[in-house]
Coordinates of C-alpha atoms and ligand atoms in Angstrom, one line a residue:
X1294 CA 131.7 110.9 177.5
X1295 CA 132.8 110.4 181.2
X1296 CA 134.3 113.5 183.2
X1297 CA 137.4 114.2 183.2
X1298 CA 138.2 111.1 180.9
X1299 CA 141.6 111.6 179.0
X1300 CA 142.1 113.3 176.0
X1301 CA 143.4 110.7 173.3
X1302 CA 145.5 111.7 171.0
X1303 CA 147.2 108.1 170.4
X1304 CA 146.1 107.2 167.1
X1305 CA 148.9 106.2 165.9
X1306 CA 149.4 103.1 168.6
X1307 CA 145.6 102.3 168.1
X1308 CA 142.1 103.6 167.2
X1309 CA 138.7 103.3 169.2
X1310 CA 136.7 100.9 168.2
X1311 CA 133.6 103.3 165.6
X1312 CA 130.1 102.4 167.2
X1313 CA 128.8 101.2 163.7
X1314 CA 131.6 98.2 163.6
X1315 CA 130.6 97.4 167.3
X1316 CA 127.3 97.1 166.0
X1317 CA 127.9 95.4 162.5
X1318 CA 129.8 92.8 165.0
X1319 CA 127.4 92.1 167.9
X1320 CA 125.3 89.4 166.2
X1321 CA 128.3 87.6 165.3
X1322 CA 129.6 87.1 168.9
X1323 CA 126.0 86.7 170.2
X1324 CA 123.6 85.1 167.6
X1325 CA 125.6 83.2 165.0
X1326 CA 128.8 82.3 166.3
X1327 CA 129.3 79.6 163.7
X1328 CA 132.4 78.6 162.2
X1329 CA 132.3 79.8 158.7
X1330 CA 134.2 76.6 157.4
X1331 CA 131.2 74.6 158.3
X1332 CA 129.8 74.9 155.4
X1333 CA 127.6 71.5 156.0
X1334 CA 125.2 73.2 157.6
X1335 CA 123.3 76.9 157.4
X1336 CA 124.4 78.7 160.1
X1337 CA 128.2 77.9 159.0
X1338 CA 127.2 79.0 155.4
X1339 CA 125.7 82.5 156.7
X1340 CA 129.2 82.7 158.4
X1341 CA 130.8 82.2 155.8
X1342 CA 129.0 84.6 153.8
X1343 CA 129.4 87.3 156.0
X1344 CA 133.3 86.6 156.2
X1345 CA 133.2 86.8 152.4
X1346 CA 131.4 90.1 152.5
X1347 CA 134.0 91.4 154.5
X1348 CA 136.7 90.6 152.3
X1349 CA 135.2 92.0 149.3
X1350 CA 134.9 95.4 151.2
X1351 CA 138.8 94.9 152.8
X1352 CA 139.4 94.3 148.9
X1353 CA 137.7 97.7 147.5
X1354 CA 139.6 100.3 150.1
X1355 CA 142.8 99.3 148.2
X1356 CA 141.1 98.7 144.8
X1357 CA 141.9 94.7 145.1
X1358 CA 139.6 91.7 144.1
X1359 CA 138.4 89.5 147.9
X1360 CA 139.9 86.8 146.1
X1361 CA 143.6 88.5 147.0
X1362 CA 143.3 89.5 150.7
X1363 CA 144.0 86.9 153.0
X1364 CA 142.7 87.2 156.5
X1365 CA 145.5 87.2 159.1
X1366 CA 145.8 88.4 163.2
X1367 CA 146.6 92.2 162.2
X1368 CA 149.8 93.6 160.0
X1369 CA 152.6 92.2 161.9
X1370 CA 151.5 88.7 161.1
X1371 CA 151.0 90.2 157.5
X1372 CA 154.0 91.8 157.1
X1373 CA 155.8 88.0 158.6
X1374 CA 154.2 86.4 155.9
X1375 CA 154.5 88.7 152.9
X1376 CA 158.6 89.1 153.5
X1377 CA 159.4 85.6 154.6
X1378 CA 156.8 84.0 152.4
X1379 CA 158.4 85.8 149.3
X1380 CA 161.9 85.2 150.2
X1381 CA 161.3 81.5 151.0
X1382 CA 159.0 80.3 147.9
X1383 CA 161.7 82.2 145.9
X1384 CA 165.0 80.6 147.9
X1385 CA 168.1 82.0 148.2
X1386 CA 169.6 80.3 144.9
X1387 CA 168.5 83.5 142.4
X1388 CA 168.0 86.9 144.0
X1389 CA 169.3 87.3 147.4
X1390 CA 168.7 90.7 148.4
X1391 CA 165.8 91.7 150.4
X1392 CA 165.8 96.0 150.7
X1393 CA 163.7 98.4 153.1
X1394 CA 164.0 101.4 155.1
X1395 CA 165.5 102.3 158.3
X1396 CA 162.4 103.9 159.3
X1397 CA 160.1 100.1 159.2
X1398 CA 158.3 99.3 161.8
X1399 CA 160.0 96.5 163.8
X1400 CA 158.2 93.7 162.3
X1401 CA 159.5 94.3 158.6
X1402 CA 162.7 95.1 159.9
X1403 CA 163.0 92.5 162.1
X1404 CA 161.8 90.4 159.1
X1405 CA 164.3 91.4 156.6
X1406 CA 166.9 90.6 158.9
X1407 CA 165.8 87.2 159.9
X1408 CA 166.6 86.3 156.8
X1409 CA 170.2 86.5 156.9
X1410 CA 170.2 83.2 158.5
X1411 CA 168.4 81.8 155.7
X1412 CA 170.7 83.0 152.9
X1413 CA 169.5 86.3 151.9
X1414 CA 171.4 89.5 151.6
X1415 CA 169.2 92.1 153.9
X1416 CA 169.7 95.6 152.9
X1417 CA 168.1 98.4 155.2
X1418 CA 168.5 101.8 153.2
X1419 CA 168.8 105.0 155.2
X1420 CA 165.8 107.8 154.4
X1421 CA 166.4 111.6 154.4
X1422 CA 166.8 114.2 157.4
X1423 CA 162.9 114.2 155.8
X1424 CA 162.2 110.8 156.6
X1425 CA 161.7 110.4 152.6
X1426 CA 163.2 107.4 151.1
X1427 CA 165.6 109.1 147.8
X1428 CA 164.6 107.2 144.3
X1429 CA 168.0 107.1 143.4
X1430 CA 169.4 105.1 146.8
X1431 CA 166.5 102.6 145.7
X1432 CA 167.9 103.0 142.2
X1433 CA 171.7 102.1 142.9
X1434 CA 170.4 98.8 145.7
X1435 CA 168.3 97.5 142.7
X1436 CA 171.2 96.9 140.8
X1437 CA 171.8 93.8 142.7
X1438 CA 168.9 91.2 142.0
X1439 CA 166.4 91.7 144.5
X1440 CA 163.3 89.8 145.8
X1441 CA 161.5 92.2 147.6
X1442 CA 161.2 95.5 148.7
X1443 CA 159.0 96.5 151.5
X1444 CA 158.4 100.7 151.9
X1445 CA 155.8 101.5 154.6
X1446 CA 153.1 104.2 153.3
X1447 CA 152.5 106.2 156.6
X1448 CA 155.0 105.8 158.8
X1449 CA 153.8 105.4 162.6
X1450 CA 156.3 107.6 164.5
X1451 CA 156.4 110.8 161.9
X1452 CA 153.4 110.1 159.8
X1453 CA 155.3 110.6 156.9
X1454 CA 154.3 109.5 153.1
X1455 CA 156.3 108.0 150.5
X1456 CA 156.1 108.2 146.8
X1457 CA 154.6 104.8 146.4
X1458 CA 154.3 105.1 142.7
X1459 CA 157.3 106.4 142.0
X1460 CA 159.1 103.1 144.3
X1461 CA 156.5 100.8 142.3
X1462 CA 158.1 101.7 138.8
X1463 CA 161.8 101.2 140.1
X1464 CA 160.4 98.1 141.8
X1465 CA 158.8 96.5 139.1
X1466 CA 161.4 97.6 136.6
X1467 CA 164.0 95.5 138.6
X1468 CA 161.8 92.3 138.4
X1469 CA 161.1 92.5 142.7
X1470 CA 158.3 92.3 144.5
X1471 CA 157.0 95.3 146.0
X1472 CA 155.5 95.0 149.3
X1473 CA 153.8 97.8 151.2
X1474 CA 153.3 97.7 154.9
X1475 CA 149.9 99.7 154.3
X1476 CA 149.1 99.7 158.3
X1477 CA 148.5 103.7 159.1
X1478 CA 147.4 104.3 155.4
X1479 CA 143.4 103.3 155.6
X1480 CA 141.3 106.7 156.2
X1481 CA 144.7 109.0 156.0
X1482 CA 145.6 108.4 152.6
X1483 CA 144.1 106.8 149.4
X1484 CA 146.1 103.9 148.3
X1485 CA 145.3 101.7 145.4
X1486 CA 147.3 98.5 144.7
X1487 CA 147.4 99.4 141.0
X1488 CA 148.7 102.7 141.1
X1489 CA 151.1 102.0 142.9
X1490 CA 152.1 98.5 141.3
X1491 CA 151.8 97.1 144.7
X1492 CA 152.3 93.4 145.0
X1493 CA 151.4 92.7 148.7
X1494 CA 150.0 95.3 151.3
X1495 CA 149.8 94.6 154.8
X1496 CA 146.3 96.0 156.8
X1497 CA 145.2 95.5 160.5
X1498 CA 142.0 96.6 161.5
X1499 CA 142.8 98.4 165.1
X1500 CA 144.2 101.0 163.2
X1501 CA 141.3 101.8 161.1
X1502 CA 138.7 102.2 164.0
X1503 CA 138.5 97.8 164.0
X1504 CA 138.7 95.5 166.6
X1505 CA 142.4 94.5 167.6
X1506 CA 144.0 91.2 166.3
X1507 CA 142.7 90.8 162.8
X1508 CA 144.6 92.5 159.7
X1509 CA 144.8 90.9 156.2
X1510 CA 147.4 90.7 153.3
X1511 CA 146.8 91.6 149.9
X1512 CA 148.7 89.3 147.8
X1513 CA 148.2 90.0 143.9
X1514 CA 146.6 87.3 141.5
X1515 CA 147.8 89.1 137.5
X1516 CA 151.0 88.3 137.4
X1517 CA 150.8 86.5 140.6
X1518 CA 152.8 86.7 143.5
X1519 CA 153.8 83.0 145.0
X1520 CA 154.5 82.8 149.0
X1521 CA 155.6 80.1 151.0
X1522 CA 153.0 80.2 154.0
X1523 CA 154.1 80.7 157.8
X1524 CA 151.6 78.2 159.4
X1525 CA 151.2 74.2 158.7
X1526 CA 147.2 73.6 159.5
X1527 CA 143.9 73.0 157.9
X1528 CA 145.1 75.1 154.3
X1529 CA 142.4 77.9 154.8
X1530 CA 143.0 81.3 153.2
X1531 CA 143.8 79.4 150.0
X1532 CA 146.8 77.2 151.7
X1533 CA 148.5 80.5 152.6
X1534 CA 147.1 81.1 156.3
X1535 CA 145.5 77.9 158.4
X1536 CA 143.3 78.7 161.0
X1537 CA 139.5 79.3 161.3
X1538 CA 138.8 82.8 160.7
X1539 CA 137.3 84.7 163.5
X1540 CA 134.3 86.0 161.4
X1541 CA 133.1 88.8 164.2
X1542 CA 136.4 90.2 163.7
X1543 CA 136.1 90.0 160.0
X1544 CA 132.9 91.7 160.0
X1545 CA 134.3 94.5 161.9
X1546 CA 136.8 94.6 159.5
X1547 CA 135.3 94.7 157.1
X1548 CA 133.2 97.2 158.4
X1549 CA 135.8 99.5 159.2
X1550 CA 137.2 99.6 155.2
X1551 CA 134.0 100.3 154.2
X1552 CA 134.1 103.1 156.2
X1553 CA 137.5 104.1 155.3
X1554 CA 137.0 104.4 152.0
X1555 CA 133.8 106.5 152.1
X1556 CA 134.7 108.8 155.2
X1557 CA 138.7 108.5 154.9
X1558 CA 139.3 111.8 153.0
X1559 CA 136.5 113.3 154.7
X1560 CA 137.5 112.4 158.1
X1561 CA 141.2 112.9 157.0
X1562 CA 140.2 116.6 156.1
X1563 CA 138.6 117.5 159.6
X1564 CA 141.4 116.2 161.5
X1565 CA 143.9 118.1 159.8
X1566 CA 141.9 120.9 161.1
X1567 CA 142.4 120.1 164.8
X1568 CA 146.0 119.1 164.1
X1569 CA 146.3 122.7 163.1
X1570 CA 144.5 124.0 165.3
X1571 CA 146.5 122.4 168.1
X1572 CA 149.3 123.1 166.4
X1573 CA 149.2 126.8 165.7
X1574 CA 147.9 127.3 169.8
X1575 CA 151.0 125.4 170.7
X1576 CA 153.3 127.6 168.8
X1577 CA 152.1 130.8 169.4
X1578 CA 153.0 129.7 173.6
X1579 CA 156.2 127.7 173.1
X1580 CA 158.9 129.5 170.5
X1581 CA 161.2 127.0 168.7
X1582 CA 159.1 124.2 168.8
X1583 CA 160.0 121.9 166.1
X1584 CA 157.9 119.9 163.4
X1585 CA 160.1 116.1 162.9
X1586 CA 159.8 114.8 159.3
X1587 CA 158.5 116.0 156.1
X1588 CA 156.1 119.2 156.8
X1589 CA 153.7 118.4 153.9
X1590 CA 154.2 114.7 152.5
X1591 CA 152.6 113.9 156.2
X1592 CA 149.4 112.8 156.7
X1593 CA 146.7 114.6 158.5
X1594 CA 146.3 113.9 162.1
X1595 CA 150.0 113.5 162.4
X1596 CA 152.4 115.5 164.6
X1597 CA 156.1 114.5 166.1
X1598 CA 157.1 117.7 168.1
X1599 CA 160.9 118.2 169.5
X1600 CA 160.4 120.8 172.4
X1601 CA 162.7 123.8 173.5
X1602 CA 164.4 123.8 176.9
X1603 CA 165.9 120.3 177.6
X1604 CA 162.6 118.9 178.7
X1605 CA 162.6 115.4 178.9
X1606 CA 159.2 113.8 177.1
X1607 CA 158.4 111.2 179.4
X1608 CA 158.7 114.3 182.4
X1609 CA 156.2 116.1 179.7
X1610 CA 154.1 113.5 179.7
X1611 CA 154.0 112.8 183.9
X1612 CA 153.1 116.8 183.7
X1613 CA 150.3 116.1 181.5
X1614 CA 148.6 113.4 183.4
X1615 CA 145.2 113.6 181.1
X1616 CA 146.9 113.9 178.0
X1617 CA 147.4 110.4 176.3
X1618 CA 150.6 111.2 173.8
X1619 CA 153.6 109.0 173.3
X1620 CA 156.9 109.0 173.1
X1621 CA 157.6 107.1 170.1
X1622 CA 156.1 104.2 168.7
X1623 CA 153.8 102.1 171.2
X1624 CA 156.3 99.0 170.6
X1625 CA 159.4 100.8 172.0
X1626 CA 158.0 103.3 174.3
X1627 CA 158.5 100.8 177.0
X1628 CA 162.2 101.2 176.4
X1629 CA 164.8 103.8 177.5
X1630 CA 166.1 104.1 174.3
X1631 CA 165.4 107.4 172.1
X1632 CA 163.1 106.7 169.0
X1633 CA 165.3 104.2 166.3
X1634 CA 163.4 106.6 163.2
X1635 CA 164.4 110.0 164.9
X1636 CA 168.1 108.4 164.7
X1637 CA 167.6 107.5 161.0
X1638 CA 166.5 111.2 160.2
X1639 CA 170.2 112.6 161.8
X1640 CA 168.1 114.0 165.3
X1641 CA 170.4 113.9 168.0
X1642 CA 169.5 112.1 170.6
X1643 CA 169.0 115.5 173.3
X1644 CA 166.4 115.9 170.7
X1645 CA 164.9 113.3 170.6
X1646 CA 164.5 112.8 174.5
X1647 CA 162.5 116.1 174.1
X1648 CA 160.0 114.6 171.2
X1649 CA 156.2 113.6 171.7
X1650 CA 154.4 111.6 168.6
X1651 CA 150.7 113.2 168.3
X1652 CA 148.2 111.6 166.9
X1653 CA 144.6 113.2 166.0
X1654 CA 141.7 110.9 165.1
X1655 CA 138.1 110.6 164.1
X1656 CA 136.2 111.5 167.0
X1657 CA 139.3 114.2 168.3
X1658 CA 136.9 117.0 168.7
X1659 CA 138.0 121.2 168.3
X1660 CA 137.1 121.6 172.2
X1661 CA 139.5 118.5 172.2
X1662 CA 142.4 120.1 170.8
X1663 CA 142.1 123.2 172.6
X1664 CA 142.0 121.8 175.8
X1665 CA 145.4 119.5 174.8
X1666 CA 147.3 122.6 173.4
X1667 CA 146.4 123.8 176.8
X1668 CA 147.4 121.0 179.0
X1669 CA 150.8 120.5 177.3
X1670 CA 151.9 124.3 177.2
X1671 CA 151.0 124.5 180.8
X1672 CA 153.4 121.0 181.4
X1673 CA 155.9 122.5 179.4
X1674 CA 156.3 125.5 181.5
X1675 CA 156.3 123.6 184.6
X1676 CA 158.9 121.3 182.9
X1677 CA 161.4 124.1 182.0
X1678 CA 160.6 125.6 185.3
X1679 CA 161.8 122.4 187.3
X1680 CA 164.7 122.2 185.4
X1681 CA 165.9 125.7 185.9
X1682 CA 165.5 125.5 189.6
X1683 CA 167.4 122.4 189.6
X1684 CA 170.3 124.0 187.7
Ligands
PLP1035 C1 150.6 99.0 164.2 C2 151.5 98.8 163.0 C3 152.0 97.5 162.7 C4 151.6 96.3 163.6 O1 150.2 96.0 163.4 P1 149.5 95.0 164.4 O2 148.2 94.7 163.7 O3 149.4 95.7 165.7 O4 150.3 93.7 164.5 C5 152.8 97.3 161.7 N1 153.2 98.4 160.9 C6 152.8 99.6 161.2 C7 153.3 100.7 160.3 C8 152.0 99.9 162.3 O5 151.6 101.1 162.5

């Protein structure tokens, strides 16, 4: 580790990349760099082998079969393609209604709505001052016949959990499709297509300590879910996604699940204890410090803090120069606007302005945390100090 390098505690925007999928990808950006559709020839097949290992191992972190996961450029392309392919291959001539939450990242959302234009009745449902979605608003919006519903498993911003089994048996009862945007889930929280009567999940590999710009879409053979696909091309990923697959990326994905699903809980157990033990350091300094969304249906590394005092988060965050937090989800932190899912929990926007998203990780060490809970209690007082001079 170099001197003085930043303490990162961004996980939520992206993860490093582990060693072990650096290494699992080397040879395949060095040695074979074949393209695994050339199957004519030997080094094409040993691609393609390798890409079909992968996929088997994206397959078992969500208990799926590689012959469901399609290989796509990370879970916004995913998400494109599960909500759009649905609604189109169904049309707009039966059910109309396409349902999520307020709380979506912007690429469902955006999603959803785009299909307005294309006949379909979008219907974003509003979440408790919890960020939890309540059964029975899903209940009563089911009553209209519905083609999908897409419900996030971790959201990015509060790192909140929904009751994905619970959603599945309203979903399936109403005779939708029930896809989950599964990006922050993988080595946070088990999730198993089955369970939770999942028809398409959404994965990108940057999250999950992958390389950026591959992710991968479940999309469920028994009973079988039908898309319309998003690209014209060469019909790869069984017609459904054209394009030759990048197989170093798939190897580091593939990688990565496999060591998701035999690290995730273990990993997901140690960083809850230098969430807490930031937290708990933090609180003891700063009194009335509050804790945004759900205080136990979160997942581990998680933490969106509203400070006391009027501070301003981005003035936090110039005050804590080797601290790398965010403001709100990497997508919209470039804009002025306060966080979209605060608003949808009821936090005024005052609030808001004063909010940090933390995010703790696989290699956040306890020195780690110390030294943050340090750094931001000393901004903090500098903050409120500033602003009472200047009143
Ligand atoms: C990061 C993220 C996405 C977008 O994934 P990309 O692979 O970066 O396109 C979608 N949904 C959620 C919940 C995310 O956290």
């Amino acid at each position: 580790m170099r001197p003085n390098r930043p303490i990162y505690l961004d996980h939520h925007a992206t993860t490093p990349l582990d060693p072990r999928v650096a290494a699992a990808m080397r040879p395949w950006w060095e040695e074979n760099f074949a393209n695994p559709h050339s199957v004519e020839h030997a080094m094409g097949r040993e691609a393609e082998a390798a890409v079909e290992g992968a996929r088997e191992h994206v397959a078992a972190l969500i208990g799926a079969e590689g012959r469901e996961i399609i290989f796509t450029s990370g879970a916004t392309e995913a998400n494109n393609l599960a909500i759009k392919g649905a609604a189109r291959f169904a049309g707009a001539e039966g059910k109309r209604r396409v349902i999520t939450l307020a709380t979506e990242h912007k690429c469902v959302l955006e999603s959803v709505k785009s299909l307005a234009s294309e006949g379909f009745e979008p219907v974003i449902l509003p979440v408790q001052s919890d960020g939890l979605l309540d059964l029975a608003v899903l209940e009563a919006a089911l009553r209209v016949p519905t083609v999908l519903v897409s419900v996030m498993a971790v959201n990015n911003e509060i790192g909140v959990t929904q009751d994905l089994a619970a959603i599945g048996v309203l979903v399936r009862a109403a005779g939708a499709a029930f896809h989950i945007d599964a990006a922050q889930a993988p080595g946070r929280v088990a999730l198993d297509v089955h369970a939770v009567q999942a028809d398409l999940v959404s994965l990108t590999a940057h999250k999950m300590y992958g390389p950026k710009g591959v992710g991968a879409l479940y999309v469920r053979r028994r009973p079988r879910m039908r898309l319309a696909p998003l690209f014209s091309g060469g019909g790869q990923e069984r017609g459904l996604r054209s394009g030759t697959l990048p197989a170093p990326l798939l190897v580091g994905m593939g990688e990565a699940a496999r060591i998701a699903a035999s690290e995730g809980l273990l990993d997901a157990g140690r960083i809850a204890g230098q969430r807490d033990r930031f937290f708990n350091a933090l609180s003891a300094e700063i009194e009335g410090l509050q804790l945004n969304g759900h205080a136990t249906a979160r997942v581990a590394g998680n933490l969106n803090l509203s400070f006391p005092g009027r501070v301003d988060a981005q003035a936090l965050m110039r005050a804590a120069p080797g601290l790398c937090v965010s403001t709100g989800s990497a997508c919209s932190s470039a804009e002025i606007e306060p966080s979209y899912v605060l608003a949808a929990l009821g936090i005024p926007q005052g609030q808001a302005r004063a909010t940090l998203r933390m995010g703790f990780g696989r290699f956040t060490s306890p020195a780690e945390a110390d030294q943050a809970a340090l750094l931001l209690v000393a901004a903090w007082r500098q903050v409120v100090a500033q602003s009472q001079a200047a009143d």
